[in-house]
Coordinates of C-alpha atoms in Angstrom, one line a residue:
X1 CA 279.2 93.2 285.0
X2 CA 280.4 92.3 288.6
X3 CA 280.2 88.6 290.1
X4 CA 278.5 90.0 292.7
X5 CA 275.0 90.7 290.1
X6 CA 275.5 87.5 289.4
X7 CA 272.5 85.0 290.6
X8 CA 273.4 83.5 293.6
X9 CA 272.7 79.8 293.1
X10 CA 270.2 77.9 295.3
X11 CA 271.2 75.6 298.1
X12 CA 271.0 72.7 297.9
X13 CA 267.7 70.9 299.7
X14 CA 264.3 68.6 299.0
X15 CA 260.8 69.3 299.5
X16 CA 258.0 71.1 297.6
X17 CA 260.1 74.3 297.6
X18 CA 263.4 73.3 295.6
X19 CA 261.3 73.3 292.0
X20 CA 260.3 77.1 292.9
X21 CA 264.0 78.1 293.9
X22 CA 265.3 76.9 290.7
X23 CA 262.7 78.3 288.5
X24 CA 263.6 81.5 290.1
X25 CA 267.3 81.3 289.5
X26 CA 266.6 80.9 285.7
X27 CA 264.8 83.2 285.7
X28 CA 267.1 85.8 287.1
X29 CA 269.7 84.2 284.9
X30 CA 267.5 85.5 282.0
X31 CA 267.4 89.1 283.3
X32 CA 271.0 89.5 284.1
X33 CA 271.5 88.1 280.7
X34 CA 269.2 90.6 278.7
X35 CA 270.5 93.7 280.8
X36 CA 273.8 93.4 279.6
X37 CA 272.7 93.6 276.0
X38 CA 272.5 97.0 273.8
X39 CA 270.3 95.4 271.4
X40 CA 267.7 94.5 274.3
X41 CA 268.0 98.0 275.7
X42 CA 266.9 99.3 271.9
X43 CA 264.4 96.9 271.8
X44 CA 262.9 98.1 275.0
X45 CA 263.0 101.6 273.8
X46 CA 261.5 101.4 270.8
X47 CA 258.9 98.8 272.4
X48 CA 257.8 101.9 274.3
X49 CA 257.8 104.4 271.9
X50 CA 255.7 102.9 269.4
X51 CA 253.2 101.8 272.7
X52 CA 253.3 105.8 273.8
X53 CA 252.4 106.7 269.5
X54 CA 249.4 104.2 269.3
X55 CA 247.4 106.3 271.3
X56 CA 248.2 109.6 269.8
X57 CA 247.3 107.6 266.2
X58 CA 243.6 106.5 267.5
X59 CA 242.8 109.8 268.5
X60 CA 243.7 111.2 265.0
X61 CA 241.9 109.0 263.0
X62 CA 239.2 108.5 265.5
X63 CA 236.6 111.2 262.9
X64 CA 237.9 109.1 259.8
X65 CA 236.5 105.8 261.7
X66 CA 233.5 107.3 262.6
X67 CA 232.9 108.1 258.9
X68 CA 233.3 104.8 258.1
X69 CA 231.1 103.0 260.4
X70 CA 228.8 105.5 259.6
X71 CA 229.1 105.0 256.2
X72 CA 228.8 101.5 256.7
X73 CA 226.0 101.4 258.9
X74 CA 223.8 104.0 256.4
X75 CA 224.2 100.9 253.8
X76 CA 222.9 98.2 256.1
X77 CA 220.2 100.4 256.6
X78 CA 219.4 101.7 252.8
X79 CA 220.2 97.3 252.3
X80 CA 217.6 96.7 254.9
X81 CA 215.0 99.2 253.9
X82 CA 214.8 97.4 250.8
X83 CA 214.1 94.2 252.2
X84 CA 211.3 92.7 254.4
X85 CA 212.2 92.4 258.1
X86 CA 215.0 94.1 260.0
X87 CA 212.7 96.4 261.7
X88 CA 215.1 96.1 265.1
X89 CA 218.2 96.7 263.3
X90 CA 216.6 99.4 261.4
X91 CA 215.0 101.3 264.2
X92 CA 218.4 100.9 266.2
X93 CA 220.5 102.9 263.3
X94 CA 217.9 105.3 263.0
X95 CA 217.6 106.5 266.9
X96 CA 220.9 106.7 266.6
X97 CA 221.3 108.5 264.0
X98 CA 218.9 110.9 265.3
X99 CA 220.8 111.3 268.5
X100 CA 223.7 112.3 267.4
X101 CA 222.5 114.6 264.5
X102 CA 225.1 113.5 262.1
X103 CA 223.3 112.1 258.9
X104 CA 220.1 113.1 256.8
X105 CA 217.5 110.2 257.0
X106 CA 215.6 112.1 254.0
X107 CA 214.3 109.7 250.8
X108 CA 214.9 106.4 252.7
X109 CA 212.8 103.4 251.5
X110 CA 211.2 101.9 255.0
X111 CA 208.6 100.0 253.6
X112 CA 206.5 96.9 255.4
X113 CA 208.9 97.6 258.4
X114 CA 207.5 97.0 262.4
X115 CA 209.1 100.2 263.6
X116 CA 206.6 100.6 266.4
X117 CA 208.1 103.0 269.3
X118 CA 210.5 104.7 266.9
X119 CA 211.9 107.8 268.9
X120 CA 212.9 110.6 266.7
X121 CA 211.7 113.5 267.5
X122 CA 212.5 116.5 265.4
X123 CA 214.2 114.2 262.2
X124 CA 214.0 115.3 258.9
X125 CA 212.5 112.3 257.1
X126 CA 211.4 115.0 253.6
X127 CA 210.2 112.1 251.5
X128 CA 210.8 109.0 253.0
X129 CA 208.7 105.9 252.5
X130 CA 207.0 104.3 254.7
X131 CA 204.5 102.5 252.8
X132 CA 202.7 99.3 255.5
X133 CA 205.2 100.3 257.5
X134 CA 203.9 99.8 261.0
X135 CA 204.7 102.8 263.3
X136 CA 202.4 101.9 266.6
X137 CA 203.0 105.0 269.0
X138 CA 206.2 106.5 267.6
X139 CA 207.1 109.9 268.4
X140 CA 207.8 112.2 265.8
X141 CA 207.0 115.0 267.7
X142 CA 208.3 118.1 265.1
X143 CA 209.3 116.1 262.8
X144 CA 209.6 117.1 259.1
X145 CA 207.8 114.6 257.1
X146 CA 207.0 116.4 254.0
X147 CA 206.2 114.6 251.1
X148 CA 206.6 111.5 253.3
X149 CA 204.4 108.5 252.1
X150 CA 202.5 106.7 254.8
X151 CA 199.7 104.7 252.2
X152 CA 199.3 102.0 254.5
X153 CA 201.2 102.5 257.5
X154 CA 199.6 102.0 260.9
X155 CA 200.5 105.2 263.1
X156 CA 198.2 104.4 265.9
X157 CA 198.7 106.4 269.1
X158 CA 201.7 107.9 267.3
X159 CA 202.7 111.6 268.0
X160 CA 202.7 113.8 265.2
X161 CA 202.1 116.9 267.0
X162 CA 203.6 120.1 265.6
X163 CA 204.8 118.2 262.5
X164 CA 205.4 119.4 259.1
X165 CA 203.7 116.9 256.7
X166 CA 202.4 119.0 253.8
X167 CA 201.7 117.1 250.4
X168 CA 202.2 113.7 252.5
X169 CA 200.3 110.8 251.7
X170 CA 198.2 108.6 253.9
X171 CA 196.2 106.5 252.0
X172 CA 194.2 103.7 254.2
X173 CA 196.5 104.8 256.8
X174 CA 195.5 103.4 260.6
X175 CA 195.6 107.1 262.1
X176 CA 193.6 106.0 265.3
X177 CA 194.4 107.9 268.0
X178 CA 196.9 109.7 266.6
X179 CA 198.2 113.5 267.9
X180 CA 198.0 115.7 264.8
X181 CA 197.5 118.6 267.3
X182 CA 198.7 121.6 265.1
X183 CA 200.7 119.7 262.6
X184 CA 201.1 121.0 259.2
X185 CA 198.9 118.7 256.7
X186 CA 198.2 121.6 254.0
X187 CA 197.1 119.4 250.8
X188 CA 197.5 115.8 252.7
X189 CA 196.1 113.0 251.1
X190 CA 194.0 111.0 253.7
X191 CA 191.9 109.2 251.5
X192 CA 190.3 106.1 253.2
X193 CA 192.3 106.7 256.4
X194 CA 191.0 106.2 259.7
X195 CA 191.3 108.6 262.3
X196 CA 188.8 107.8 264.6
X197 CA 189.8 109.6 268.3
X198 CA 192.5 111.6 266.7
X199 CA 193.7 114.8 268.2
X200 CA 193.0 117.8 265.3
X201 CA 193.7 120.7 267.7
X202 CA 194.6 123.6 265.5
X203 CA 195.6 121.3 262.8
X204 CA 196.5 123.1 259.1
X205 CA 194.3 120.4 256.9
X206 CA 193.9 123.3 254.0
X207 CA 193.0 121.7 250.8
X208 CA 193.3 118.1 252.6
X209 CA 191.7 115.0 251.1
X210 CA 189.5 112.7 253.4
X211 CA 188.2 110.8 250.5
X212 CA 186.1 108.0 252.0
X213 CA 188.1 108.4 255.5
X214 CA 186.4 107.4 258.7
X215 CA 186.1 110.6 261.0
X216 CA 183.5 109.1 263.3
X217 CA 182.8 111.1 266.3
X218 CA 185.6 114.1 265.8
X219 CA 185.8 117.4 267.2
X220 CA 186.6 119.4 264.6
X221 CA 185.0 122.5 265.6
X222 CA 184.9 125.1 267.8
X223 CA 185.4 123.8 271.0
X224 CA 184.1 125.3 274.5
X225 CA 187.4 126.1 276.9
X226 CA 187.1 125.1 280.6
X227 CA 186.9 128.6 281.7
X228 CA 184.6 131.8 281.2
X229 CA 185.9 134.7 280.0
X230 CA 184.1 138.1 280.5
X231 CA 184.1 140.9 279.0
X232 CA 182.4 144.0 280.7
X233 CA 179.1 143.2 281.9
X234 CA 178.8 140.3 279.4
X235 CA 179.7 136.7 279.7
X236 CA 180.9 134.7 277.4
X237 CA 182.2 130.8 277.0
X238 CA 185.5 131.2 275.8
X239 CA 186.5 129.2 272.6
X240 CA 189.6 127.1 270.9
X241 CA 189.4 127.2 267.6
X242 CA 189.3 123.6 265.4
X243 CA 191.4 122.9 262.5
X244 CA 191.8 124.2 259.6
X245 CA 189.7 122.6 257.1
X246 CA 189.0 125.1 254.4
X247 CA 188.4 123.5 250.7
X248 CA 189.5 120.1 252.0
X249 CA 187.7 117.2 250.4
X250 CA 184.9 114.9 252.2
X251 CA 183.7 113.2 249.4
X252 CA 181.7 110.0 250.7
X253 CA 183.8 110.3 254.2
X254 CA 181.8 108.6 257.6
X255 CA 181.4 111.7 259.9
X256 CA 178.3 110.6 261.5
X257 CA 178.4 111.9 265.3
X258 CA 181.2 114.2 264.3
X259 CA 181.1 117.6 265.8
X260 CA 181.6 120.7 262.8
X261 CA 180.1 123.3 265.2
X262 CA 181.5 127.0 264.0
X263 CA 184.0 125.8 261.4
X264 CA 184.5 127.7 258.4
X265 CA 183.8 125.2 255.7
X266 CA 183.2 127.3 252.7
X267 CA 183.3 125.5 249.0
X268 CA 184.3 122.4 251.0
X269 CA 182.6 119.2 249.3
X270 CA 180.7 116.4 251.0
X271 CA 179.0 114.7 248.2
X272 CA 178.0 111.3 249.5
X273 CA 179.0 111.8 253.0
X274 CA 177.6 110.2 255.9
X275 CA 176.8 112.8 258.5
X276 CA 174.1 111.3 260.7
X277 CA 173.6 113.2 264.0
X278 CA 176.4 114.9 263.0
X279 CA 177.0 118.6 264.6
X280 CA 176.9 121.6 262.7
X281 CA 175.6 124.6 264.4
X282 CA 176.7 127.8 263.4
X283 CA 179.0 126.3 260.5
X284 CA 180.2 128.6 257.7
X285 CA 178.9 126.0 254.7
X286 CA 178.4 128.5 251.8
X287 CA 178.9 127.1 248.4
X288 CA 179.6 123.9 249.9
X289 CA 178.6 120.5 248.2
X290 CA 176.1 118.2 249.8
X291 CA 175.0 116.3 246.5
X292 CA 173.4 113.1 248.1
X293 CA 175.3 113.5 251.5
X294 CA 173.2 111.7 254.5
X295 CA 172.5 114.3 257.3
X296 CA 169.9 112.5 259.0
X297 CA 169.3 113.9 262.7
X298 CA 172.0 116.4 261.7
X299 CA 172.0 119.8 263.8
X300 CA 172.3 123.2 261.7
X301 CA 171.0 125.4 263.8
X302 CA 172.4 129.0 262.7
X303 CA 174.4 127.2 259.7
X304 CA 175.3 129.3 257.0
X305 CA 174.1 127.0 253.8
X306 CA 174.0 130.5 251.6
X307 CA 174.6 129.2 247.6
X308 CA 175.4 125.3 249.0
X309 CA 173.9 122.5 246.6
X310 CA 172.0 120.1 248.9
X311 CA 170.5 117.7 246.1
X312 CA 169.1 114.7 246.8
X313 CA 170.7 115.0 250.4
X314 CA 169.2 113.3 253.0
X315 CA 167.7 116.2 255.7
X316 CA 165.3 113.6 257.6
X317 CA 164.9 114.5 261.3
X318 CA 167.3 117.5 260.9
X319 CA 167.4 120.3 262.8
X320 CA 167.1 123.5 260.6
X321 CA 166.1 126.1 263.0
X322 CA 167.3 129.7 261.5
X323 CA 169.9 127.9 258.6
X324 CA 170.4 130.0 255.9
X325 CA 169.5 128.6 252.6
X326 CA 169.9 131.6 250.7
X327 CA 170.3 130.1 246.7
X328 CA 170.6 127.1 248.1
X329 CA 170.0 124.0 245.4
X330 CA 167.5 122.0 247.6
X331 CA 166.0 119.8 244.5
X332 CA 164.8 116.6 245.4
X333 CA 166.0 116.5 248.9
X334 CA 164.5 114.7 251.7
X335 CA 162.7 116.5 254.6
X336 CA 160.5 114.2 256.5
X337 CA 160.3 115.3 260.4
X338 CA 162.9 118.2 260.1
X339 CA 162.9 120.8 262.4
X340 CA 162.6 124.3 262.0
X341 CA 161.6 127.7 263.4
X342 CA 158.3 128.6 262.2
X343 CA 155.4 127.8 260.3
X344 CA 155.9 129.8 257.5
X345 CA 159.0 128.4 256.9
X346 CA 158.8 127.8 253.1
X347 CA 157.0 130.7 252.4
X348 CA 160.0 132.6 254.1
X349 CA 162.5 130.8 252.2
X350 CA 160.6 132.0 248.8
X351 CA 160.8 135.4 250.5
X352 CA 164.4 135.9 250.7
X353 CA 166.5 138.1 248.0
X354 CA 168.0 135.2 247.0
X355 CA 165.6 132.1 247.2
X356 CA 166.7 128.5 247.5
X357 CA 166.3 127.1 243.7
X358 CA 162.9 125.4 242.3
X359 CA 161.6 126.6 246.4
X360 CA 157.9 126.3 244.9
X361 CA 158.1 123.0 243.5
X362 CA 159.7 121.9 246.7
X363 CA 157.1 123.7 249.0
X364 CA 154.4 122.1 246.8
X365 CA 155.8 118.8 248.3
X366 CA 156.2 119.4 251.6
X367 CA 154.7 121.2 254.5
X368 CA 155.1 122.4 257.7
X369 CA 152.8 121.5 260.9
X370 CA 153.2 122.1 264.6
X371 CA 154.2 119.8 266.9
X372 CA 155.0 118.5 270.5
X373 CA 158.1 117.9 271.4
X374 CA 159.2 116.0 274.2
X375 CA 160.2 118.4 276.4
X376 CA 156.2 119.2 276.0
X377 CA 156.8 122.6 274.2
X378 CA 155.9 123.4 270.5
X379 CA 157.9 122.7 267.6
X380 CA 157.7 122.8 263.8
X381 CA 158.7 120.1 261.5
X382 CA 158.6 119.2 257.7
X383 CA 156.0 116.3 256.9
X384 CA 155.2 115.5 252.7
X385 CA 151.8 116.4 251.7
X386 CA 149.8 114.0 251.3
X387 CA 148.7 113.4 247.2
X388 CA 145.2 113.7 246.6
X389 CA 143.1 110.3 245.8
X390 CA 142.1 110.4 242.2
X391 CA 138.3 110.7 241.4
X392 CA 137.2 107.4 240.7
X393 CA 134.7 107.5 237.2
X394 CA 130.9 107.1 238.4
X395 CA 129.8 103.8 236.9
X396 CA 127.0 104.4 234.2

């Protein structure tokens, strides 16, 4: 290389500036030194070649890293489901999971968990257990929870709506408030659960069990829409129809206030039941069980009650106005101020083809008499007939 590349040496001089001028010329020294070398030159080549290849090797085995944080991450979480806590971590993996569609979250074990706010609308969670697993206004909007196992779980305000939950289990469940609105619960188990100011619109609950559940105050009847429809010269209120309920199971379920009004209830069962003031106008109840059910102040107007067994239930203050009790078992039940629509009202019952059973005994017992009622018109309800006093012997 010529003397002329060659660093020109600094002049000579004090101040603050000399120490700069001679750091600089060693520097130099260094590059003029390393630019003369082969070897360097290599060095610098291959320096770049293997930078320029890294890139290209990230992006290849980019999908095999992915697996294996994935991987990872679905054993943290089977790890954590099995242990109490975690719920953050937990609820973190399985959002994202769910956004980016790439794992099954079917059969995990998420039990005792605070998971409250889960999003994951649309997941398939077929037989995943969430036993006291607390799920306070999670969306799982479409979800398919089939088989899923909610015994104890508080789902309160969550959103179920359009679900798929059939055969799932939600034994003492909180269910308050939550949006079942047509959500598949064919054969759910319910049993104790309370779903007080749940949303049942068009809800399959075929062969559900409420077992001892709390259904205070529901809607689960036909329900008036907000507009009329009409129909020729005829006007009518139109309708929505209410769940599903055929053949599901109310045995000693609290349904007092709860509106039935129209449902088709055929062969359901609500031995020991607590309907007080509970609606049931124009019910379809044949064949249904109401063995020592309570439906005091209950309303069944125009309920259909052909073949039902209504032993020992509880009918006081009911109103019975044109029911049918056609073969109805009404042995030993309990009339007192009952309303109904005539006079004659047990002698019509003994009338039908198909009389309610032991209907003279019963009419024996009871009575009907005319009444005011406190609109100031006439009414007819049951009262028991008095039993005669027994003759007292004439002293001798």
């Amino acid at each position: 290389m010529a003397d002329t590349q060659r660093p020109d040496r600094p002049e000579p001089g004090g101040g603050w500036r000399a120490p700069f001028a001679w750091i600089e010329y060693a520097m130099q020294w260094v590059v003029f030194a390393l630019g003369g070398s082969a070897t360097f030159r290599v060095a610098c080549g291959v320096g770049v070649l293997a930078l320029s290849t890294v890139p290209v090797i990230y992006v290849i085995e980019g999908p095999e890293r992915q697996q294996a944080r994935e991987h990872l991450r679905w054993l943290v979480l089977v790890d954590a489901g099995s242990r109490p806590g975690g719920g953050v971590a937990v609820r973190g993996i399985l959002e994202d999971f769910h956004q980016r569609g790439s794992i099954s979250l079917a059969g995990l074990r998420l039990r005792d968990k605070n998971l409250s706010g889960l999003r994951v609308p649309g997941a398939q969670l077929v037989g995943v257990d969430f036993t006291g697993t607390k799920l306070v206004g999670a969306d799982l909007h479409g979800a398919d929870l089939t088989a899923v196992n909610f015994n104890g779980a508080d789902l309160s305000s969550a959103n179920l709506a359009e679900a798929r939950l059939p055969g799932g289990r939600a034994r003492g469940a909180d269910l308050r408030r939550v949006d079942l609105s047509r959500c598949d619960c064919r054969e759910a188990d319910f049993s104790g659960a309370d779903l007080r100011d749940a949303k049942l619109v068009g809800t399959h609950l075929y062969m559900a069990d409420f077992h001892g559940a709390t259904l205070t105050g529901l809607k689960l009847g036909m329900t008036p829409a907000t507009g009329i429809g009409y129909r020729g010269t005829e006007m009518s209120a139109a309708v929505i129809p209410g769940p599903d309920l055929r053949l599901a199971n109310f045995t000693r379920a609290e349904m007092s206030g709860t509106d039935l009004s129209g449902a088709s209830l055929e062969g359901n069962v609500f031995a020991h039941a607590n309907l007080e003031g509970a609606r049931l106008r124009g019910a379809q109840l044949r064949r249904a069980d109401f063995s020592d059910a309570r439906l005091k102040n209950a309303d069944l107007t125009r309920a259909q009650l052909n073949g039902s067994i209504l032993r020992d239930a509880d009918l006081r203050g009911a109103t019975l106005t044109a029911a049918d009790f056609s073969g109805a078992d009404l042995a030993d039940a309990r009339f007192e101020d009952a309303v109904v629509g005539r006079i004659d009202w047990f002698d019509w019952l003994a009338g039908l083809a198909t009389p309610p059973v032991r209907i003279v005994e019963i009419a024996s017992t009871w009575q009907v008499v005319q009444d005011q009622s406190d609109n100031g018109g006439t009414r007819f309800i049951i009262r028991a007939i008095s039993p005669q006093p027994t003759p007292q012997p004439t002293p001798n």
